[in-house]
mmCIF file of N, CA and C in Angstrom:
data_model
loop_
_atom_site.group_PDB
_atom_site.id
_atom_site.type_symbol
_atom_site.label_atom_id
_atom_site.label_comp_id
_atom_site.label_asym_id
_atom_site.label_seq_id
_atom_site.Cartn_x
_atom_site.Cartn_y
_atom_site.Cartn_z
ATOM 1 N N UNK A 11 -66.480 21.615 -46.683
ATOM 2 C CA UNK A 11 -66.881 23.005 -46.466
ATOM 3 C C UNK A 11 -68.027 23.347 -47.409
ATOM 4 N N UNK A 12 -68.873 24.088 -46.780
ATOM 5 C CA UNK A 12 -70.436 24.439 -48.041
ATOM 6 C C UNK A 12 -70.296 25.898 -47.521
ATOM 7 N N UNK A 13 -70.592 26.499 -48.701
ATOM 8 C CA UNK A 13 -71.003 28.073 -48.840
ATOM 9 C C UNK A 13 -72.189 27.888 -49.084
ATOM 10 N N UNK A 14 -72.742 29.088 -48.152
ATOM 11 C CA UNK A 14 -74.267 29.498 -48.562
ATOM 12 C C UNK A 14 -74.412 30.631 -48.919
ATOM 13 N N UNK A 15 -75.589 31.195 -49.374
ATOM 14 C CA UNK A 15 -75.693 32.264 -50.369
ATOM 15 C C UNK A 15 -77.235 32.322 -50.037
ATOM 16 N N UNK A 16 -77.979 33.451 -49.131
ATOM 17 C CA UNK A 16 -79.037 33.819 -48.821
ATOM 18 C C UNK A 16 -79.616 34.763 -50.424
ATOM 19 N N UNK A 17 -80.935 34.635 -50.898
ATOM 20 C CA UNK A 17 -81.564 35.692 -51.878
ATOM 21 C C UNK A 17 -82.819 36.181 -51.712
ATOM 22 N N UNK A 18 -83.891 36.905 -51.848
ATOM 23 C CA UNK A 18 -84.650 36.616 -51.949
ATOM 24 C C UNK A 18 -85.498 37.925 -51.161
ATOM 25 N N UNK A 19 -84.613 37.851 -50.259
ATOM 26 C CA UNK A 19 -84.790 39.343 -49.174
ATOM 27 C C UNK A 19 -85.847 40.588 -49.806
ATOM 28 N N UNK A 20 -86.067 41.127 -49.104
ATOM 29 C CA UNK A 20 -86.672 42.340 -49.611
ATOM 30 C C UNK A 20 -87.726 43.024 -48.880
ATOM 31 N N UNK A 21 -88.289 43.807 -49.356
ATOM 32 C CA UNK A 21 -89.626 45.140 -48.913
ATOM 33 C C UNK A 21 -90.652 44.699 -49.256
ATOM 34 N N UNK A 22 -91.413 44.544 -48.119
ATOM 35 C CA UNK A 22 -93.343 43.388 -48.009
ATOM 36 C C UNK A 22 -94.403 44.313 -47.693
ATOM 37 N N UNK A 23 -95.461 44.342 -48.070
ATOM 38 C CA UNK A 23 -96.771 44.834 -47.015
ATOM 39 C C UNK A 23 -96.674 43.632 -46.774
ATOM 40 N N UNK A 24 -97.603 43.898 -45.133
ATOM 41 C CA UNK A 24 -97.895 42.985 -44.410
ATOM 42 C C UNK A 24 -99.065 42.637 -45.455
ATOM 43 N N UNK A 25 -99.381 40.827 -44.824
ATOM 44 C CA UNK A 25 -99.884 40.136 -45.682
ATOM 45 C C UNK A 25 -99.396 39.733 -46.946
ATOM 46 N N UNK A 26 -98.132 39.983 -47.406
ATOM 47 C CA UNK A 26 -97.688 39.570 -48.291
ATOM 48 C C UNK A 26 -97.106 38.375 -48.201
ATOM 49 N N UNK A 27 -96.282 38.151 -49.300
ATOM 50 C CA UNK A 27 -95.198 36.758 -49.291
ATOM 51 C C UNK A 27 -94.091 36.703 -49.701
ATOM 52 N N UNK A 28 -93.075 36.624 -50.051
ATOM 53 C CA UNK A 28 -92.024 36.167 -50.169
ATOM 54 C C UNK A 28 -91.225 34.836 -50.300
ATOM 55 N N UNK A 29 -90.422 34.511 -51.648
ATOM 56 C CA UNK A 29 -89.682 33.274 -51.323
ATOM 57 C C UNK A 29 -88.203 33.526 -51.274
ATOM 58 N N UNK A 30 -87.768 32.879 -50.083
ATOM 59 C CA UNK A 30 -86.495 32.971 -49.948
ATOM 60 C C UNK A 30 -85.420 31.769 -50.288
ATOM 61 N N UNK A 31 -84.165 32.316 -50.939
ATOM 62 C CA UNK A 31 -83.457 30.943 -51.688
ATOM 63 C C UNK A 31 -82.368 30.957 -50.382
ATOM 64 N N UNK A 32 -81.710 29.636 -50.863
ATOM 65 C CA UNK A 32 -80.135 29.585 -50.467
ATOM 66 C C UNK A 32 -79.504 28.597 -51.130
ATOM 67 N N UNK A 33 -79.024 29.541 -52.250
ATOM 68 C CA UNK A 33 -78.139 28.242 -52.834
ATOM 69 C C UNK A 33 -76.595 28.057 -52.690
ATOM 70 N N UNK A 34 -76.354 27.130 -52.311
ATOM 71 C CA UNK A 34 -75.173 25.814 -51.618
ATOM 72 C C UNK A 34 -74.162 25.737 -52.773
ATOM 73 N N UNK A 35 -72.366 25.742 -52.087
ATOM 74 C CA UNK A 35 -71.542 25.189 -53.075
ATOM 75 C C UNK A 35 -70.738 24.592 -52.444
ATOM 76 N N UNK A 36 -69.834 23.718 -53.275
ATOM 77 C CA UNK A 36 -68.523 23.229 -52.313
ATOM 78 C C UNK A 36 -69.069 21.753 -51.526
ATOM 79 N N UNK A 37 -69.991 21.742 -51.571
ATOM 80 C CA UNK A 37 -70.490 20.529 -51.284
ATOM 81 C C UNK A 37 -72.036 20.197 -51.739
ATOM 82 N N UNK A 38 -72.428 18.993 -51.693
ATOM 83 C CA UNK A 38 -73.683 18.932 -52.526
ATOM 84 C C UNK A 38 -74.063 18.969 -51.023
ATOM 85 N N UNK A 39 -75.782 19.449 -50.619
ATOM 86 C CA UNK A 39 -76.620 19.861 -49.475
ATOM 87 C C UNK A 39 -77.002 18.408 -49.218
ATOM 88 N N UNK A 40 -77.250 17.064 -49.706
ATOM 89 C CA UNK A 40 -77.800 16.328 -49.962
ATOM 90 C C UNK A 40 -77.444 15.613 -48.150
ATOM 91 N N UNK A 41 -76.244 15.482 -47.998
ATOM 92 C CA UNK A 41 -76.001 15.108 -46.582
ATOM 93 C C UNK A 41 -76.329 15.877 -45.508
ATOM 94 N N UNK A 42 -76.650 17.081 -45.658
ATOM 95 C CA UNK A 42 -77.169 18.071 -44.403
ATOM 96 C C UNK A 42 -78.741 18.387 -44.138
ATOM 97 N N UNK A 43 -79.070 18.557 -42.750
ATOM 98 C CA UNK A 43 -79.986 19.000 -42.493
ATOM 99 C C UNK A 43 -79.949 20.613 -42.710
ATOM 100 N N UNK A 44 -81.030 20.893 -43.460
ATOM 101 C CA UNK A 44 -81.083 22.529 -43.681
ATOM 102 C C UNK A 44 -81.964 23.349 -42.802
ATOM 103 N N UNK A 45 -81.805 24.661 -42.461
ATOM 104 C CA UNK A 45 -82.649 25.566 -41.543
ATOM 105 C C UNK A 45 -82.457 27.295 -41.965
ATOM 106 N N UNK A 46 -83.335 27.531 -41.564
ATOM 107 C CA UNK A 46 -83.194 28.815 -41.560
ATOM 108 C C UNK A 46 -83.605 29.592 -40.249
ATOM 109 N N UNK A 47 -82.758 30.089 -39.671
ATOM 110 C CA UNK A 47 -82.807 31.358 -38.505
ATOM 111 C C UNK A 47 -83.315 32.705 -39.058
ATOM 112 N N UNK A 48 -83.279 33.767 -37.895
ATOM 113 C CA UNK A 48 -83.845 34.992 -38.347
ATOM 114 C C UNK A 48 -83.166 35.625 -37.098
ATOM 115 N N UNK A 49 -82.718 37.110 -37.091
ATOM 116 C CA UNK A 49 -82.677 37.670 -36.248
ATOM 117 C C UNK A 49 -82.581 39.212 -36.826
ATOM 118 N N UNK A 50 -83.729 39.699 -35.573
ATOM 119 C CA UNK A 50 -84.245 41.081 -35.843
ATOM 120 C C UNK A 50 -83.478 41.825 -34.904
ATOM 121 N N UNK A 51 -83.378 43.355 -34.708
ATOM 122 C CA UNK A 51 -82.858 43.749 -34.539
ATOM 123 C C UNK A 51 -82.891 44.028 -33.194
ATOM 124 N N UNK A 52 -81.866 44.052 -32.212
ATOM 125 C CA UNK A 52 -81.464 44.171 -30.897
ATOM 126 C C UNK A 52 -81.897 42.439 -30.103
ATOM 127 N N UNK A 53 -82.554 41.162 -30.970
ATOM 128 C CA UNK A 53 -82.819 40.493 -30.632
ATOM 129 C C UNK A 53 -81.772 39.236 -31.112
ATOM 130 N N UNK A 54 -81.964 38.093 -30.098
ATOM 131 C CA UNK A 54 -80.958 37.066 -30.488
ATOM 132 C C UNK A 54 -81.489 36.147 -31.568
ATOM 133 N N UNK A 55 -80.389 35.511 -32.137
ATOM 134 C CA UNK A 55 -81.040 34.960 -33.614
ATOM 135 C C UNK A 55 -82.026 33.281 -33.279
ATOM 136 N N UNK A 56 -82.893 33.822 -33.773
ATOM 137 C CA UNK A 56 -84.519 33.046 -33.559
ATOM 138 C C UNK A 56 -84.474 31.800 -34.610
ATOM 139 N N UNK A 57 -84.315 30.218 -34.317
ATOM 140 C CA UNK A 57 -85.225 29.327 -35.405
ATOM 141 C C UNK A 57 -86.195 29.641 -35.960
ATOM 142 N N UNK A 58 -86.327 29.314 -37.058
ATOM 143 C CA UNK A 58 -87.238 29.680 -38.145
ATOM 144 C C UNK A 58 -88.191 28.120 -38.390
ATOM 145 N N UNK A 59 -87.205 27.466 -39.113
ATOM 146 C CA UNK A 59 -87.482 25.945 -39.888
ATOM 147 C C UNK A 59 -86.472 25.220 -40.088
ATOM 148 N N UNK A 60 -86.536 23.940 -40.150
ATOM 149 C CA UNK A 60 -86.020 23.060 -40.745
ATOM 150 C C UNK A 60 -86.223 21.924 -41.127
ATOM 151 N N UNK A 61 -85.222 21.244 -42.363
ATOM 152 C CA UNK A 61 -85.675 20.304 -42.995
ATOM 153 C C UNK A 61 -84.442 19.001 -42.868
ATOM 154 N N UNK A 62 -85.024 17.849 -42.625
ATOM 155 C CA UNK A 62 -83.702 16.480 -42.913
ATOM 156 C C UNK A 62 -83.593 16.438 -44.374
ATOM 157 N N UNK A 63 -82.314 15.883 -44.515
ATOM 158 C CA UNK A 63 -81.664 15.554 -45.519
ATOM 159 C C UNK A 63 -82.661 15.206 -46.802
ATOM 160 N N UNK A 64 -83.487 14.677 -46.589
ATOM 161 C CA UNK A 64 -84.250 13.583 -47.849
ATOM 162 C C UNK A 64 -85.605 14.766 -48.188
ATOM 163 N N UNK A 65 -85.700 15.719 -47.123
ATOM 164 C CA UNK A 65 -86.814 16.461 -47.452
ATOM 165 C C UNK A 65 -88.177 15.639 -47.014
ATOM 166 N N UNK A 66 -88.251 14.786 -45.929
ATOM 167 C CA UNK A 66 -89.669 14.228 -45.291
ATOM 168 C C UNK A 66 -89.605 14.573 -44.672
ATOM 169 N N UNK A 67 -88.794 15.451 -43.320
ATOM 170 C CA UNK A 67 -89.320 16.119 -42.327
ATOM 171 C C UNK A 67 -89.083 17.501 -42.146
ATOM 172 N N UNK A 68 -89.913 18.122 -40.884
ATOM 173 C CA UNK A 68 -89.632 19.424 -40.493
ATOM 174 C C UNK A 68 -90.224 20.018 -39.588
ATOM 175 N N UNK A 69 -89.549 20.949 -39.511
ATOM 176 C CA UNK A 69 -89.767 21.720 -37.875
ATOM 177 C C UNK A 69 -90.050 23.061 -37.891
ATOM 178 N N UNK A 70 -91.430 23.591 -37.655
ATOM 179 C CA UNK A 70 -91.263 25.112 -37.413
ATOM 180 C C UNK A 70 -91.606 25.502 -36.212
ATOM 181 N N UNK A 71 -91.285 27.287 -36.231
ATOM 182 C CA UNK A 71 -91.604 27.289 -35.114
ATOM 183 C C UNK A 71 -92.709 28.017 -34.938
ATOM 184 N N UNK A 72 -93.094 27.911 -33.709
ATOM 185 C CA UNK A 72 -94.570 28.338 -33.285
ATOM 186 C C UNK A 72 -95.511 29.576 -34.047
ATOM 187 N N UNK A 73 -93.973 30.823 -34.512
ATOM 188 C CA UNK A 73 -94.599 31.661 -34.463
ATOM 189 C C UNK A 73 -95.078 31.777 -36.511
ATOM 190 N N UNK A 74 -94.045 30.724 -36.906
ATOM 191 C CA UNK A 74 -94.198 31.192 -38.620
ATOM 192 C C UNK A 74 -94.745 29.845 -38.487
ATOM 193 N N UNK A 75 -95.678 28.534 -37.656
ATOM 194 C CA UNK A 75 -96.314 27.412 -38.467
ATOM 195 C C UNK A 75 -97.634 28.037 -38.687
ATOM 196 N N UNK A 76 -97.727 27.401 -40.167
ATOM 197 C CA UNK A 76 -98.898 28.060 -40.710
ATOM 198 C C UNK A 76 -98.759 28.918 -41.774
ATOM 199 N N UNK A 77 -97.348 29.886 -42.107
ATOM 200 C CA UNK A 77 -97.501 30.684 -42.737
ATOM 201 C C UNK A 77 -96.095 30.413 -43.639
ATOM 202 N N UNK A 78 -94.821 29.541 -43.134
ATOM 203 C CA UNK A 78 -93.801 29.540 -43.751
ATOM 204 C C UNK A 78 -93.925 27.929 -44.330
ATOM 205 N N UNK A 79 -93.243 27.644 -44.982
ATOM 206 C CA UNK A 79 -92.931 26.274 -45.731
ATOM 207 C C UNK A 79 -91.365 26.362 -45.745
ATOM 208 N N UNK A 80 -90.570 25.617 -45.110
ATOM 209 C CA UNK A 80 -89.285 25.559 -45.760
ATOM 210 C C UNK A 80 -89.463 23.602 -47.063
ATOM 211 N N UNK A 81 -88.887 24.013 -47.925
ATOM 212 C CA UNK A 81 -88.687 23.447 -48.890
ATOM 213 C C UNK A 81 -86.974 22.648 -49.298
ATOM 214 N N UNK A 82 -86.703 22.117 -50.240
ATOM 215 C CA UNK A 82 -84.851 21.848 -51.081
ATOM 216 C C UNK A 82 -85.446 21.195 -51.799
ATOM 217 N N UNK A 83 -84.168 21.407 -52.960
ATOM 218 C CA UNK A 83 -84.169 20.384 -54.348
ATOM 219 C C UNK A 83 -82.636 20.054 -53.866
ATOM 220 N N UNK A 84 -82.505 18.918 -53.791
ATOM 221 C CA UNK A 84 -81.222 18.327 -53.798
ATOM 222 C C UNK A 84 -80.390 18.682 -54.934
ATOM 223 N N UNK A 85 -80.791 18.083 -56.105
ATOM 224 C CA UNK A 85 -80.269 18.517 -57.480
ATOM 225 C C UNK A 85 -80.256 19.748 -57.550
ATOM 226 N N UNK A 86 -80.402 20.997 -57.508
ATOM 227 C CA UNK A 86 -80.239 22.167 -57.505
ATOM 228 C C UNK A 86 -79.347 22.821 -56.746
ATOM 229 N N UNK A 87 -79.191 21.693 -55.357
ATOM 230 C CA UNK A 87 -78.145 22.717 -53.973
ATOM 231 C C UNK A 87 -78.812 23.868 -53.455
ATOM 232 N N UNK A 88 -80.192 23.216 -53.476
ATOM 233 C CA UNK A 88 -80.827 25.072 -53.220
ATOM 234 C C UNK A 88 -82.170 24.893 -51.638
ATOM 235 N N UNK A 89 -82.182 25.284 -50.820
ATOM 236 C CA UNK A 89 -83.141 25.374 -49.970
ATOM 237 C C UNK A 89 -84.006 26.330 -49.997
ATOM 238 N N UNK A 90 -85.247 27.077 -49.750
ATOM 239 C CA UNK A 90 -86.147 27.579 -49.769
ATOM 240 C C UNK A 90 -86.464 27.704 -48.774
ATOM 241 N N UNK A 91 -87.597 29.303 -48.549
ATOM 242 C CA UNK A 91 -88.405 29.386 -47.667
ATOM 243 C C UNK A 91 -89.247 30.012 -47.929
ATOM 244 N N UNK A 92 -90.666 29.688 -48.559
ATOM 245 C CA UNK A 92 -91.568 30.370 -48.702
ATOM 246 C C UNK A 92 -92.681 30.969 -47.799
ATOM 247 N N UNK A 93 -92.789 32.116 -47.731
ATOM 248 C CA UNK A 93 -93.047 33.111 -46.431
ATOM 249 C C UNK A 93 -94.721 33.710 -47.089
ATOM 250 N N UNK A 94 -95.236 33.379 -46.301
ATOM 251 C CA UNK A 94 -97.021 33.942 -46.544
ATOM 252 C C UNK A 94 -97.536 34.462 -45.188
ATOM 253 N N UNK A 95 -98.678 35.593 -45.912
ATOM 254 C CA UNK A 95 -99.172 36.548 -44.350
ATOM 255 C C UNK A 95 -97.805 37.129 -44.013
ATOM 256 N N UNK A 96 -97.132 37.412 -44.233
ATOM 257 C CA UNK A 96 -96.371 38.411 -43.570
ATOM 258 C C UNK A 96 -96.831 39.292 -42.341
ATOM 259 N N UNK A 97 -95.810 39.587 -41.569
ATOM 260 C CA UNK A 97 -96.293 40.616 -40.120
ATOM 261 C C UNK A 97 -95.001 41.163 -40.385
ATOM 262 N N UNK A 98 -94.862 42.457 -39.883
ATOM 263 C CA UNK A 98 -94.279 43.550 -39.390
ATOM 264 C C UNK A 98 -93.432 42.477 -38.061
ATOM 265 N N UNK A 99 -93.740 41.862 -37.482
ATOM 266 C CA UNK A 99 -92.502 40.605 -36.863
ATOM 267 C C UNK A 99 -91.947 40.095 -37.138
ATOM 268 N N UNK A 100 -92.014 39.639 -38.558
ATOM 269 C CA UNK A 100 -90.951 39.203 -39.754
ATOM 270 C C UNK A 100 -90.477 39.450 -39.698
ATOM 271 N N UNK A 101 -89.896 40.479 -39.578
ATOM 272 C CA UNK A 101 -88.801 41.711 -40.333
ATOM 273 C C UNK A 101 -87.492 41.159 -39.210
ATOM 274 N N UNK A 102 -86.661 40.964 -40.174
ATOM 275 C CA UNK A 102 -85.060 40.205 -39.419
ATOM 276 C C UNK A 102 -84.242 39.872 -40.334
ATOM 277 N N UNK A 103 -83.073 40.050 -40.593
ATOM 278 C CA UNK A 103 -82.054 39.218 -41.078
ATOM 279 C C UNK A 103 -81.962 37.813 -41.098
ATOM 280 N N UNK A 104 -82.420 36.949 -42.567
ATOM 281 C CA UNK A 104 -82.933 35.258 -42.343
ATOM 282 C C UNK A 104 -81.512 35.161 -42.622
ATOM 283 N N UNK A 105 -81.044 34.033 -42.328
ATOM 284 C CA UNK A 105 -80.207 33.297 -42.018
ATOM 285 C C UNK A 105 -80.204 31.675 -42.487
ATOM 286 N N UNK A 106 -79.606 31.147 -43.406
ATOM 287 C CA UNK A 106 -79.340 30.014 -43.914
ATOM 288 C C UNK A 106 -78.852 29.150 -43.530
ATOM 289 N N UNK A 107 -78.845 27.880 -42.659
ATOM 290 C CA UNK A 107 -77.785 27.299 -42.295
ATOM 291 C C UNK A 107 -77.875 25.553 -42.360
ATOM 292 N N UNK A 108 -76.752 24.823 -42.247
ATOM 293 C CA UNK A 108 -76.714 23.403 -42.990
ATOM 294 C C UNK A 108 -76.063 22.861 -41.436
ATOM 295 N N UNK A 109 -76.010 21.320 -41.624
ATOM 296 C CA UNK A 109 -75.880 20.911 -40.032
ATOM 297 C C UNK A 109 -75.980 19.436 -40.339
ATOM 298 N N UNK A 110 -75.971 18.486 -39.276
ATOM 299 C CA UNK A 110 -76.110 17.060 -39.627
ATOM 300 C C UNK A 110 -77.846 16.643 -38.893
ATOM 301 N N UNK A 111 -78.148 17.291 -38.738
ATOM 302 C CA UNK A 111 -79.834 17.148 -37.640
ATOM 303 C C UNK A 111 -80.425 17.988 -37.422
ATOM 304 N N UNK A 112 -81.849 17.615 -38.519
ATOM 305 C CA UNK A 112 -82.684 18.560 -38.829
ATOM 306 C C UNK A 112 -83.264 18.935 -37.341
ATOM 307 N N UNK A 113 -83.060 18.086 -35.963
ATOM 308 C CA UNK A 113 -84.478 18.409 -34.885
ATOM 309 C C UNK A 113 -82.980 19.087 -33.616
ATOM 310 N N UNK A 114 -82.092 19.297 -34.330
ATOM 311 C CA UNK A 114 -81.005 19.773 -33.666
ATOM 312 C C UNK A 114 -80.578 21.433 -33.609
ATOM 313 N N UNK A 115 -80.569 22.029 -32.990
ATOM 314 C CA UNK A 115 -80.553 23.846 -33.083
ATOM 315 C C UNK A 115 -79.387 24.266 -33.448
ATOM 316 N N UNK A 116 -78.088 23.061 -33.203
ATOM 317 C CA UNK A 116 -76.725 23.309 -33.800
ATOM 318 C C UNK A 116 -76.400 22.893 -34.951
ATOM 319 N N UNK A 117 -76.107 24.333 -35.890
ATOM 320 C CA UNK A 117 -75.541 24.181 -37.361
ATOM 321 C C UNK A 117 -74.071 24.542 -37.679
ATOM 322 N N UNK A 118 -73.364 23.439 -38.306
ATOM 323 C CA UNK A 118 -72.335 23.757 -38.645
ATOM 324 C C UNK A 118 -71.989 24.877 -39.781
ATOM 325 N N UNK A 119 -72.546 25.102 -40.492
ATOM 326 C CA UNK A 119 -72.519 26.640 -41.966
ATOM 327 C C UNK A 119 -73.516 27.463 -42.154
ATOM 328 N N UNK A 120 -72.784 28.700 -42.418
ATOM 329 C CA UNK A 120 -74.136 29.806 -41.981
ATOM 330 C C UNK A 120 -73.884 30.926 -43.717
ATOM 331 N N UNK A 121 -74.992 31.043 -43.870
ATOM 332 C CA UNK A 121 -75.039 32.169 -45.049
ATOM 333 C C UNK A 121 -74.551 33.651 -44.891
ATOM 334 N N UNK A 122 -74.289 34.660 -45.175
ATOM 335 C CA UNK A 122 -74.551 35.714 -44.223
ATOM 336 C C UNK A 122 -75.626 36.849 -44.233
ATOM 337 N N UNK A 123 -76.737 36.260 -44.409
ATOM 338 C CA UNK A 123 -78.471 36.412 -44.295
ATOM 339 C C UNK A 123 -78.985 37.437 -45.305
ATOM 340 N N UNK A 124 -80.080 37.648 -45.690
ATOM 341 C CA UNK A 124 -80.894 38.703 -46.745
ATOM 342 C C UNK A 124 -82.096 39.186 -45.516
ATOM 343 N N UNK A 125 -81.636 40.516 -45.600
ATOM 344 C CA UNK A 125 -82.709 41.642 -45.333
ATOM 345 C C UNK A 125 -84.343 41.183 -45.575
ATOM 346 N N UNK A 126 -85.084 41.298 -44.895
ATOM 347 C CA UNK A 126 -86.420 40.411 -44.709
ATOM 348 C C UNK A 126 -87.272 41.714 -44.086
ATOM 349 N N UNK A 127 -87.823 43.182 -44.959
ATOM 350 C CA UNK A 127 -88.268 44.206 -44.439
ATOM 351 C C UNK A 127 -90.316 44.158 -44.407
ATOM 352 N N UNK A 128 -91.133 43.951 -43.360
ATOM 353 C CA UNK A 128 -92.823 44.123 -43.778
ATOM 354 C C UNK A 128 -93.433 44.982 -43.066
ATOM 355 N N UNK A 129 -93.637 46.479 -44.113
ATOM 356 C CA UNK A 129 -94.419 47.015 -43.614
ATOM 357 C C UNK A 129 -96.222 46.809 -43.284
ATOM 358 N N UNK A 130 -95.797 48.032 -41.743
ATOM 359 C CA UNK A 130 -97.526 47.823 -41.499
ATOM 360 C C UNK A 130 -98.608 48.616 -42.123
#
């Protein structure tokens, strides 16, 4: 079993940035593929990124490549998402989650997300 723990959340002008944590317990992250979702409001929860186990690959999606980086330190238990250019489309509840396959949309553990607000 892994607990996650979303941080990082908060109030942006657009064009800003943000880094978002999630740090992991109960199990070391080291065996999971990590991701982060998003879901804004009245909408269903959206892929974000993700990363395999070792941290050589990843996946974003269309609308944050270019502007997000998801990141982990194994030794730490901690995943990242560092968020640049911000839009007023950002704005969603991110979502943390761990899984066995980074190119896979199904995650087995979920955080229960940090507030992600960018004004226009």
């Amino acid at each position: 079993q892994v607990q996650l723990v979303e941080s990082g959340g908060g109030l942006v002008q657009a064009g800003g940035s943000l880094r978002l944590s999630c740090a992991a317990s109960g199990r070391t992250i080291s065996s999971y593929a990590m991701a982060w979702f998003r879901q804004a409001p009245g909408k269903e929860r959206d892929f974000v990124a993700s990363i395999s186990q070792s941290g050589g690959s990843t996946i974003y999606a269309d609308s944050v490549k270019g502007r997000f980086t998801i990141s982990r330190d194994n030794p730490k238990n901690t995943v990242y998402l560092q968020m640049s250019s911000l839009k007023p489309e950002d704005t969603a509840v991110y979502y943390c989650a761990a899984g066995s396959m980074y190119y896979n949309l199904k995650y087995d553990y979920w955080g229960q997300g940090t507030q992600v607000t960018v004004s226009s």
